[in-house]
mmCIF file of C-alpha atoms and ligand atoms in Angstrom:
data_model
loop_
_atom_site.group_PDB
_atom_site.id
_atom_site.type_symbol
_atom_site.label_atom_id
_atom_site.label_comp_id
_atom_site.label_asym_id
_atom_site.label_seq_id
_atom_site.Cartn_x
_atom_site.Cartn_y
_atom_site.Cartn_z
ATOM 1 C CA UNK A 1 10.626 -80.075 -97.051
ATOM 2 C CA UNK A 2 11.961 -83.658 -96.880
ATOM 3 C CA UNK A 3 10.602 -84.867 -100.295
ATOM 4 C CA UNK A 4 8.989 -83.434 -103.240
ATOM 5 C CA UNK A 5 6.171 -85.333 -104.450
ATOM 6 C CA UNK A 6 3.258 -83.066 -104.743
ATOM 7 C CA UNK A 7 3.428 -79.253 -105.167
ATOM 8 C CA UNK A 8 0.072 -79.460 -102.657
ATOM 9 C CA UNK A 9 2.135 -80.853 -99.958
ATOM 10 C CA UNK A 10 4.165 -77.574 -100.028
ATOM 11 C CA UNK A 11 3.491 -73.963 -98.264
ATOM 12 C CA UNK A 12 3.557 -71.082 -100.302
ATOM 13 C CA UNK A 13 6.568 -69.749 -99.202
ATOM 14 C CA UNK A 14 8.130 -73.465 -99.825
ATOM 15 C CA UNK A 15 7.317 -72.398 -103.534
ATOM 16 C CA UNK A 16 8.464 -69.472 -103.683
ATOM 17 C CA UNK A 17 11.574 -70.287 -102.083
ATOM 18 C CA UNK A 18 12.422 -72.467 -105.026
ATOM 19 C CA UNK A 19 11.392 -70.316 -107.573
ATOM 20 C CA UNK A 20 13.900 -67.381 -106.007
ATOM 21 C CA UNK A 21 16.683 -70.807 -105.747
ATOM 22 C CA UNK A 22 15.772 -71.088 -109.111
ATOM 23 C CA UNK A 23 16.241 -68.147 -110.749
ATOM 24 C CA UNK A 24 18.903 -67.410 -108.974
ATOM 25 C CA UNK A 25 21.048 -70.489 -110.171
ATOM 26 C CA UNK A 26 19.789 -69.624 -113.943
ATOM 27 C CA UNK A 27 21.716 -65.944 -113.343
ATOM 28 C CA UNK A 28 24.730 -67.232 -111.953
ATOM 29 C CA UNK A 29 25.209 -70.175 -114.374
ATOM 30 C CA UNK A 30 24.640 -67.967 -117.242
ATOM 31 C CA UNK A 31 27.481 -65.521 -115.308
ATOM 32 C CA UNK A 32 30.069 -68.572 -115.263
ATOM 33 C CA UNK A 33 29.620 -69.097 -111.186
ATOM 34 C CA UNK A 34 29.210 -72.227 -110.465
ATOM 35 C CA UNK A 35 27.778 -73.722 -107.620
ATOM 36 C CA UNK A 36 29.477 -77.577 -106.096
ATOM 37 C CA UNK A 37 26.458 -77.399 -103.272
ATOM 38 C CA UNK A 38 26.036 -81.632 -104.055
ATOM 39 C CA UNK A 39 29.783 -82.287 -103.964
ATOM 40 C CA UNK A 40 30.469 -86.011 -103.487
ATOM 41 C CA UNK A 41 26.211 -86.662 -103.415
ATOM 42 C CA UNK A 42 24.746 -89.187 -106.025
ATOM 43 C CA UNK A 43 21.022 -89.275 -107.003
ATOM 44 C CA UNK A 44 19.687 -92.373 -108.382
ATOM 45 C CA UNK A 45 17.262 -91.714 -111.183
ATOM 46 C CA UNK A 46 14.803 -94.477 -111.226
ATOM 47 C CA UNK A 47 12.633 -94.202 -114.613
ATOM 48 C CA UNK A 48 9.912 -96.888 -115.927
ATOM 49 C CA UNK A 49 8.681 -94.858 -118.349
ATOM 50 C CA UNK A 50 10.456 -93.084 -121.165
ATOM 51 C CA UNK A 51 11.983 -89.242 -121.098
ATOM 52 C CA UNK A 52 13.954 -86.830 -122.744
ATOM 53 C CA UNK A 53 14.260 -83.307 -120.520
ATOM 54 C CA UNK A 54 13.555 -84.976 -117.320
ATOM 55 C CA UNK A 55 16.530 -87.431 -117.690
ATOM 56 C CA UNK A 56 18.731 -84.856 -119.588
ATOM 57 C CA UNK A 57 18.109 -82.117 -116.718
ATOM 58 C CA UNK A 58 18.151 -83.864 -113.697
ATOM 59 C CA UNK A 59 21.766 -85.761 -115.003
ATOM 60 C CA UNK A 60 22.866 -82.306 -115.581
ATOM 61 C CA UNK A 61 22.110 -80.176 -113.286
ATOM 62 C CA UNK A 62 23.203 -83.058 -110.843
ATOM 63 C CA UNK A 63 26.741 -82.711 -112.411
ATOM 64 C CA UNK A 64 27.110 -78.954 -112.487
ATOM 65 C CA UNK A 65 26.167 -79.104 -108.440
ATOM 66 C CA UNK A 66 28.662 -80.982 -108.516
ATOM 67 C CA UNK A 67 27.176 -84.224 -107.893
ATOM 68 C CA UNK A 68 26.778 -87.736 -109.477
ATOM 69 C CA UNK A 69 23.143 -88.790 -111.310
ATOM 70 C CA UNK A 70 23.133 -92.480 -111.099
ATOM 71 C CA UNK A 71 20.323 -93.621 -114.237
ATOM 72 C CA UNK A 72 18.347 -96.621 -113.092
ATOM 73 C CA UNK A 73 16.023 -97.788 -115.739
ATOM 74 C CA UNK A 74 13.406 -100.275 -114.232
ATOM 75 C CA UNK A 75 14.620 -102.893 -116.676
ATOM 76 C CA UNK A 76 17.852 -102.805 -115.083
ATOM 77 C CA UNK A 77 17.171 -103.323 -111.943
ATOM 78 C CA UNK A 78 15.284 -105.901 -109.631
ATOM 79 C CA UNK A 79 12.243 -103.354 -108.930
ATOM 80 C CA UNK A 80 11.186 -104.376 -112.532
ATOM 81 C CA UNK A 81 11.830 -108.271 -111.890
ATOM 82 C CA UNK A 82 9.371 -107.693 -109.098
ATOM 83 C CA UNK A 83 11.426 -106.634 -105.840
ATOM 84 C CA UNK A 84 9.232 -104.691 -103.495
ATOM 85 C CA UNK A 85 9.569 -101.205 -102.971
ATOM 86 C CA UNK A 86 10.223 -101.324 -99.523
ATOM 87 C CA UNK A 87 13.321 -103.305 -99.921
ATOM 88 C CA UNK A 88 14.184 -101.065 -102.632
ATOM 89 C CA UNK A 89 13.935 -98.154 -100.731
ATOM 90 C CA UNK A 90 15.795 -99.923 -97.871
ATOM 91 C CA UNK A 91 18.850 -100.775 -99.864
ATOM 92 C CA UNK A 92 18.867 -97.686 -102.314
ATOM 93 C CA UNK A 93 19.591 -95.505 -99.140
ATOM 94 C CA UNK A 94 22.120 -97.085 -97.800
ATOM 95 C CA UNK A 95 24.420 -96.387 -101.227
ATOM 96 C CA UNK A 96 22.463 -92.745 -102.334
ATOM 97 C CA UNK A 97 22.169 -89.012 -100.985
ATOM 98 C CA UNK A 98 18.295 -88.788 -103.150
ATOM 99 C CA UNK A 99 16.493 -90.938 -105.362
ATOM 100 C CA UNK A 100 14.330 -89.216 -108.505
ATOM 101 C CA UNK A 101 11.738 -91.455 -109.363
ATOM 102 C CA UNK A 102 9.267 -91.174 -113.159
ATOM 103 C CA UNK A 103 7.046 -94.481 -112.844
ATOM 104 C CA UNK A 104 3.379 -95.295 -113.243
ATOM 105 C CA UNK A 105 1.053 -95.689 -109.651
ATOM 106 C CA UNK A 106 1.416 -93.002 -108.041
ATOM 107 C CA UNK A 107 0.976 -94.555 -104.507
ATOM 108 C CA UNK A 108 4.366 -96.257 -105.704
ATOM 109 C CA UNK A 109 6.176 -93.118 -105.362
ATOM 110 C CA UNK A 110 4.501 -91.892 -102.102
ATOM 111 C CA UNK A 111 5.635 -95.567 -100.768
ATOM 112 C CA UNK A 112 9.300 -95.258 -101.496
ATOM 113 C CA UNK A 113 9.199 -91.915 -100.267
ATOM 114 C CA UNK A 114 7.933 -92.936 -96.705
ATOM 115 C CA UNK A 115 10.360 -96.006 -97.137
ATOM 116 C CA UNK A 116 13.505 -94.429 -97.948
ATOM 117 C CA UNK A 117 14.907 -91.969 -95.379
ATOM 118 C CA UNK A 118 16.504 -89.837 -98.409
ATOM 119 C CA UNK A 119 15.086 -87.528 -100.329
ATOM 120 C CA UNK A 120 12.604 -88.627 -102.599
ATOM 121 C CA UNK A 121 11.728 -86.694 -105.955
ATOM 122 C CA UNK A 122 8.233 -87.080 -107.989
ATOM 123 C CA UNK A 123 9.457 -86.638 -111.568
ATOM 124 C CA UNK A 124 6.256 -87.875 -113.223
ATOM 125 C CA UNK A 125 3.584 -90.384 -112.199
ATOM 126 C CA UNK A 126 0.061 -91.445 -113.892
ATOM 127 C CA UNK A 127 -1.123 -88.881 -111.259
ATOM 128 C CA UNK A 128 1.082 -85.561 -111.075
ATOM 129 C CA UNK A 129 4.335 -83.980 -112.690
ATOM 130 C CA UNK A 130 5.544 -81.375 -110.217
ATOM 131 C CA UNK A 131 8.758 -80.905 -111.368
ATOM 132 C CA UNK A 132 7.106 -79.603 -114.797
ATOM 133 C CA UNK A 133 5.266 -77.090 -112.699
ATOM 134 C CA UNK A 134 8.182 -75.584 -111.256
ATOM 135 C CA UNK A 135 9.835 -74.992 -114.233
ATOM 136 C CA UNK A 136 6.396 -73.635 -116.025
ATOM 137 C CA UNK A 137 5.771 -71.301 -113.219
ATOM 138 C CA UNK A 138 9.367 -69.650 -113.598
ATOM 139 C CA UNK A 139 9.207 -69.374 -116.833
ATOM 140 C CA UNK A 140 5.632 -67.293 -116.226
ATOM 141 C CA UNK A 141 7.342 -65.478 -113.856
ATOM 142 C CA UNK A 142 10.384 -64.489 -115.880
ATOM 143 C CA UNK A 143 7.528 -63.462 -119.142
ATOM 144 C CA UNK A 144 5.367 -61.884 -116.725
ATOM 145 C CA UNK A 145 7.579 -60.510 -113.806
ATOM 146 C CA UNK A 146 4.744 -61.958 -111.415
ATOM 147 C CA UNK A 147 2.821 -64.585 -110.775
ATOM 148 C CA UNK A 148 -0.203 -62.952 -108.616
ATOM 149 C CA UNK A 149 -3.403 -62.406 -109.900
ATOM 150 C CA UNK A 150 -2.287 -63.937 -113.578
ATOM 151 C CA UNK A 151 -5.392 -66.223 -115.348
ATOM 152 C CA UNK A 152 -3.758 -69.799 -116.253
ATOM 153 C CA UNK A 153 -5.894 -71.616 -118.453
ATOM 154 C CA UNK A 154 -5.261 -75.639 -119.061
ATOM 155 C CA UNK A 155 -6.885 -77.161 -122.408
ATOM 156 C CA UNK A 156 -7.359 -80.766 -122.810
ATOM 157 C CA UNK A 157 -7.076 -84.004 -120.676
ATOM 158 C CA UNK A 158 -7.891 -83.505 -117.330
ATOM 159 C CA UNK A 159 -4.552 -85.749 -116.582
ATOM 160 C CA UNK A 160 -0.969 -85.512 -114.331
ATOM 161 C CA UNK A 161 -0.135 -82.237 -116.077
ATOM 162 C CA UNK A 162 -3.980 -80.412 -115.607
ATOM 163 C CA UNK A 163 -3.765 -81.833 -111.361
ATOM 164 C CA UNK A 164 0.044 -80.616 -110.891
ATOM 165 C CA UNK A 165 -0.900 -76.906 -112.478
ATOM 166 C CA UNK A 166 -3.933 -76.581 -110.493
ATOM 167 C CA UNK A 167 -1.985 -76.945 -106.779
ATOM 168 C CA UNK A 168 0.927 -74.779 -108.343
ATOM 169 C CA UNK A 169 -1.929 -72.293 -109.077
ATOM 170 C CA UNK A 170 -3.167 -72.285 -105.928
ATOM 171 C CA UNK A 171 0.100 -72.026 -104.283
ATOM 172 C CA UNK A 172 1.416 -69.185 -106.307
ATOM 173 C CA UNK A 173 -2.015 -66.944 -105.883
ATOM 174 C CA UNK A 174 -3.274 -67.845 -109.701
ATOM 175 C CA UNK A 175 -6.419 -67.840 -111.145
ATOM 176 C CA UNK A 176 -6.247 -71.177 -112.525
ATOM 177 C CA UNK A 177 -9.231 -72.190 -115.388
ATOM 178 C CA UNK A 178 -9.630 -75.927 -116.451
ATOM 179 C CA UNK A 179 -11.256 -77.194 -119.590
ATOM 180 C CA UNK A 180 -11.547 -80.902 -120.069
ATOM 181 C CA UNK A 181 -14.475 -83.094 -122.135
ATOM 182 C CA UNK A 182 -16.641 -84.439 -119.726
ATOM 183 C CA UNK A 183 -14.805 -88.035 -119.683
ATOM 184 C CA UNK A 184 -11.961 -86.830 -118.922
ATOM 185 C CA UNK A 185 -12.086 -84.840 -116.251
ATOM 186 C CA UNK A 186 -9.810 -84.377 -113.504
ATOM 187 C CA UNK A 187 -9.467 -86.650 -109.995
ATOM 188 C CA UNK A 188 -12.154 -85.924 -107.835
ATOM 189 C CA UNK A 189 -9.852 -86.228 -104.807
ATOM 190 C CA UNK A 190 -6.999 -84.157 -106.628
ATOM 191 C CA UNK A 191 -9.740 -81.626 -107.136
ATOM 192 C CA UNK A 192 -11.330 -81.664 -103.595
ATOM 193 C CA UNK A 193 -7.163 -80.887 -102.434
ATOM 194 C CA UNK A 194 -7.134 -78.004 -104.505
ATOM 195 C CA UNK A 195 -10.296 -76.332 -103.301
ATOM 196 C CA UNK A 196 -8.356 -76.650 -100.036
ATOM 197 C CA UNK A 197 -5.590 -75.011 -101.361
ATOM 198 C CA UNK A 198 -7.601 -72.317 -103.243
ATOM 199 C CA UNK A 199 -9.679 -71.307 -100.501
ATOM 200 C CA UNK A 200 -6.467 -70.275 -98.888
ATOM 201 C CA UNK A 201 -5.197 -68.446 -102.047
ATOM 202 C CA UNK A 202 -5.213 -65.222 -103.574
ATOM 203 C CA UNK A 203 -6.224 -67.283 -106.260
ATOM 204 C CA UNK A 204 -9.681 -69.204 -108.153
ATOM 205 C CA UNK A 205 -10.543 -72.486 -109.469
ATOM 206 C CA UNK A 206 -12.724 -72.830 -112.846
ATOM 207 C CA UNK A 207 -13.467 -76.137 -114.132
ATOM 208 C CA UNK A 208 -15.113 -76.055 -117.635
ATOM 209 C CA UNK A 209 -15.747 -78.289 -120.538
ATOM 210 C CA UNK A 210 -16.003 -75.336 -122.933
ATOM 211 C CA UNK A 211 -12.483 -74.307 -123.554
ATOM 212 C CA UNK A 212 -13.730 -70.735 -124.740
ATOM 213 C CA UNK A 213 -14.736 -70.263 -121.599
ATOM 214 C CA UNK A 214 -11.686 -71.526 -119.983
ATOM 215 C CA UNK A 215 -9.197 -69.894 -122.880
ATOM 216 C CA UNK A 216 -10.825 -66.370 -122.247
ATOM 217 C CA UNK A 217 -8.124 -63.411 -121.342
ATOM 218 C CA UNK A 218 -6.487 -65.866 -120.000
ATOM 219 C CA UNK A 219 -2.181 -64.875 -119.278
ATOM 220 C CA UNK A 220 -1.042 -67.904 -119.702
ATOM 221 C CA UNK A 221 -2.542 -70.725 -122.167
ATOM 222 C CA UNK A 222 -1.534 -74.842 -121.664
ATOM 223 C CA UNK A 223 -2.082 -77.773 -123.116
ATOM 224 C CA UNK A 224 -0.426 -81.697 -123.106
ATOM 225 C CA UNK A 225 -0.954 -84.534 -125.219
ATOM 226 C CA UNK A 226 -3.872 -86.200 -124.706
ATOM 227 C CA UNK A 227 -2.536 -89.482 -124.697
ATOM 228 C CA UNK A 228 -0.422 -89.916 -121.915
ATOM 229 C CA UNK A 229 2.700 -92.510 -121.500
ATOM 230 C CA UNK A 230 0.917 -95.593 -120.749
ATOM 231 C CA UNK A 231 -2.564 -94.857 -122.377
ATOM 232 C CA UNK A 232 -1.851 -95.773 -125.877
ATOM 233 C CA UNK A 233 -4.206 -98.018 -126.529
ATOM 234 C CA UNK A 234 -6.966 -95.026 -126.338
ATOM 235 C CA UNK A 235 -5.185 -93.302 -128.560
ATOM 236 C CA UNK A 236 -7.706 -93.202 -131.184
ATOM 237 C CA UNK A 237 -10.724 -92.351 -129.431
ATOM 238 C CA UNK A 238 -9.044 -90.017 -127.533
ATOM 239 C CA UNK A 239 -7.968 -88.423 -130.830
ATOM 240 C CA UNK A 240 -11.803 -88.076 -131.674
ATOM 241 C CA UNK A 241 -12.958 -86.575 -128.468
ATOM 242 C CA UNK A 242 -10.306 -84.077 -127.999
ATOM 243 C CA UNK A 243 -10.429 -82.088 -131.357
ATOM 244 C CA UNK A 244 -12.627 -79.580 -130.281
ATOM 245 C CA UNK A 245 -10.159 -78.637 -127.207
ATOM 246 C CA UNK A 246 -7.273 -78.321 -129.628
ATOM 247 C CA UNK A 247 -5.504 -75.041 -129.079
ATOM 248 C CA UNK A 248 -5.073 -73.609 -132.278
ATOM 249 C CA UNK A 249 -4.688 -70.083 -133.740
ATOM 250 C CA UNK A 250 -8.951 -69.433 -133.294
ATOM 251 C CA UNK A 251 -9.257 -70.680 -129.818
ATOM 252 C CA UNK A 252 -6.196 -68.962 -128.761
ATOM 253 C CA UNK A 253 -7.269 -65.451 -129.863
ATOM 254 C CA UNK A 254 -9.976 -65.338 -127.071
ATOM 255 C CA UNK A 255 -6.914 -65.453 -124.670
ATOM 256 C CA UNK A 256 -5.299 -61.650 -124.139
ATOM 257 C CA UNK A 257 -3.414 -60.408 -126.994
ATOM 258 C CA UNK A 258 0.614 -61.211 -124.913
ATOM 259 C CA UNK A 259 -0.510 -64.422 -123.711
ATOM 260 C CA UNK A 260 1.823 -66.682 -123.782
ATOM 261 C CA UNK A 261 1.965 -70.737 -125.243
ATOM 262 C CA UNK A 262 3.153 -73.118 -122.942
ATOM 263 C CA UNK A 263 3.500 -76.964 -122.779
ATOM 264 C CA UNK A 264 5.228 -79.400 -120.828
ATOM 265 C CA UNK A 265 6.114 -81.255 -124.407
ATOM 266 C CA UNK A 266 6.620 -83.784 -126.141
ATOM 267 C CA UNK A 267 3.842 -82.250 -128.354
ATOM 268 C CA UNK A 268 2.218 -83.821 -130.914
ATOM 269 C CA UNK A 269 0.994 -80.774 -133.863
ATOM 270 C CA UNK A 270 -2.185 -80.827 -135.581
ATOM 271 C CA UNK A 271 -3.512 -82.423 -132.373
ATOM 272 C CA UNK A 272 -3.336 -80.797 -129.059
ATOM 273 C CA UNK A 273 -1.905 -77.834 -130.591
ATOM 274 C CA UNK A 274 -1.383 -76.323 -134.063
ATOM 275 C CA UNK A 275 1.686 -75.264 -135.753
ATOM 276 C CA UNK A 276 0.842 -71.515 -135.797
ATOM 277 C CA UNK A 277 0.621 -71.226 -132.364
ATOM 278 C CA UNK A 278 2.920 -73.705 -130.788
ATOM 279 C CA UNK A 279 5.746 -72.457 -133.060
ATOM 280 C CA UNK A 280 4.414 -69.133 -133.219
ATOM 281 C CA UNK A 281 5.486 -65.369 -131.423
ATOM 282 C CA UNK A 282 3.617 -66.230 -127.819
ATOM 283 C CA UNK A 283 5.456 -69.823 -127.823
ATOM 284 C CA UNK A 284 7.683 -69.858 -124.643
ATOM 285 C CA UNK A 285 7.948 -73.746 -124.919
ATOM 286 C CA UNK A 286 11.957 -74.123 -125.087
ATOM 287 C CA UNK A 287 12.339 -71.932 -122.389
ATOM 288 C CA UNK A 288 10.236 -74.013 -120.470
ATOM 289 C CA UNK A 289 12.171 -77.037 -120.964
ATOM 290 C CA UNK A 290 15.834 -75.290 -119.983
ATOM 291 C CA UNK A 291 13.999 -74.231 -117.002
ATOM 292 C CA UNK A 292 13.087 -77.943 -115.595
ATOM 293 C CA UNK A 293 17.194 -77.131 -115.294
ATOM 294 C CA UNK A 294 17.590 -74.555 -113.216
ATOM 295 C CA UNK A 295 14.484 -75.283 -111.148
ATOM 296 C CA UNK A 296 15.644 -79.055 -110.526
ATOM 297 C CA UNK A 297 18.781 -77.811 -109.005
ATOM 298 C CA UNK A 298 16.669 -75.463 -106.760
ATOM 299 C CA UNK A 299 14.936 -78.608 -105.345
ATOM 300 C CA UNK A 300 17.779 -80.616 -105.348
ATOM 301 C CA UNK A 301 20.126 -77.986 -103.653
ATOM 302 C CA UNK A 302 17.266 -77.568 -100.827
ATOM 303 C CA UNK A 303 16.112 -81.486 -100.453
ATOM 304 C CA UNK A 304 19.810 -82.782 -100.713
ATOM 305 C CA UNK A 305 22.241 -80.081 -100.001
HETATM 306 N N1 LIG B 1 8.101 -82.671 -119.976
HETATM 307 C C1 LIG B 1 8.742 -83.822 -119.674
HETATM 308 O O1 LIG B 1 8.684 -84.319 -118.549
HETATM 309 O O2 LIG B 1 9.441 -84.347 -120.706
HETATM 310 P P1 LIG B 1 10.135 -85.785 -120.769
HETATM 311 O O3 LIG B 1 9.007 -86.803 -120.786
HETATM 312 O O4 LIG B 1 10.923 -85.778 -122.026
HETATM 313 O O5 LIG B 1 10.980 -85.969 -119.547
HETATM 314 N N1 LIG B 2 0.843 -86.153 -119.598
HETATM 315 C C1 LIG B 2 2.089 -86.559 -120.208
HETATM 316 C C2 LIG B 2 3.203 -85.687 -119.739
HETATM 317 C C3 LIG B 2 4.536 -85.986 -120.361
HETATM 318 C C4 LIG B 2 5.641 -85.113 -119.837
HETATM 319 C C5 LIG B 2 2.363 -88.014 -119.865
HETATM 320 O O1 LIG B 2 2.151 -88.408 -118.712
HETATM 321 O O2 LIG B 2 2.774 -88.759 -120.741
#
């Protein structure tokens, strides 16, 4: 593993060795041992679009390995003023040990990461959000106690979140289940990766446009805002098309009774989701956000350390 930019470009061991790194780190922070594995390293956190737990957990789990998180917001620096990527990259590694990039395109992202000879982290494009699904499937694993064999069903826009849980599924031997309107489906090509991936697996692929059908006994239950950074100009057709796949306390009981709630957040109630259930007993939401933590420092620990 030199970068991490798609949760398809890794093995399944790959996975679950960051998962075990993960949970491991989680253990022994909450036990007071700390771990300086990135002492005297600096990650520069490049970010043209907004974010709250990305930002907040990379800068911090950067500092308690014992390392320095350098924020870089595209209107800061010259990548926004128009300075190419490749000189970018060029320059960037002479001065940092990793660069963590959020931006739009992205073929951006796979650019700097063949440019740069660092580490390169995804941490949200247009197209996937890997980090999220590291952090969602340890949280699963820590409800559940395994991952194998568990039905994963995604409500809503077929979108960065819907592509990134579908190679994490197929990875981590889950039955992954799909339900999007028919406009808003997901990538053909992202799709056509994951049948790959899934014909390899211990896992399955459904894609659905009935949520019901999608939402049935399913383990674990997901859903994102369905309008994207970026897309908020479609925000109020979007808001039309997408009622029906809302997950609220109806749709949700055709999952199994100890399913649990997740979502990458920020969520946006009495939309995607309802109140009832996204605040509700199954809700496992917060503990999906401390876990971007601890499984950040797993892939920063392996790409950087
Ligand atoms: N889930 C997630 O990536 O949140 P932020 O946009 O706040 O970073
Ligand atoms: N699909 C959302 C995820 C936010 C973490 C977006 O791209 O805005």
């Amino acid at each position: 593993m030199q970068d991490l930019i798609s949760l398809h470009d890794l093995t399944p061991e790959e996975l679950q060795k960051l998962l075990k790194l993960g949970l491991k780190l989680k253990k022994e922070l909450k036990h007071g041992i700390k771990h300086k594995m990135l002492e005297g390293k600096t990650l520069g956190m490049i970010f043209t679009k907004s974010s709250t737990r990305t930002r907040v957990s990379f800068e911090v789990g950067m500092t308690q390995l014992g390392g320095y998180p350098l924020f870089l917001s595209s209107n800061d620096i010259q990548l926004g003023r128009g300075e190419t990527i490749h000189d970018t990259a060029k320059v960037l590694e002479r001065y940092l040990d990793g660069i963590m990039i959020r931006t739009y395109a992205h073929s951006d992202v796979v650019e700097l990461a063949e440019e740069a000879n660092i580490p390169v982290i995804n941490a949200l494009t247009d197209l996937l959000h890997p980090c999220q699904v590291l952090a969602d499937l340890m949280t699963a694993y820590e409800h559940k106690g395994r991952l194998e064999g568990l039905k994963f069903a995604y409500i809503g826009d077929g979108n960065n979140m819907a592509h990134s849980i579908m190679y994490g599924c197929a990875k981590a031997d889950i039955n992954c289940a799909i339900a999007t309107p028919a406009a808003y489906q997901c990538d053909a090509e992202v799709v056509e990766n994951a049948k790959e991936d899934f014909a390899k697996s211990g896992g399955s692929l459904l894609l659905t446009e009935d949520p019901i059908e999608a939402i049935k006994d399913a383990d674990i239950v997901y859903t994102d805002t369905w309008v994207s950074m970026g897309m908020e100009e479609e925000k109020a057709e979007r808001q039309k098309v997408f009622m029906p796949y809302q997950v609220n306390k109806e749709l949700f009981s055709y999952a199994k009774s100890d399913a649990i709630f997740m979502h990458c957040l920020p969520a946006y109630r009495g939309f995607e989701v309802t109140e009832d259930v996204i605040d509700g007993p199954n809700s496992v939401i917060f503990d999906e956000a401390e876990n971007r933590l601890h499984a950040q420092k797993a892939v920063m620990a392996i790409l950087m350390g």
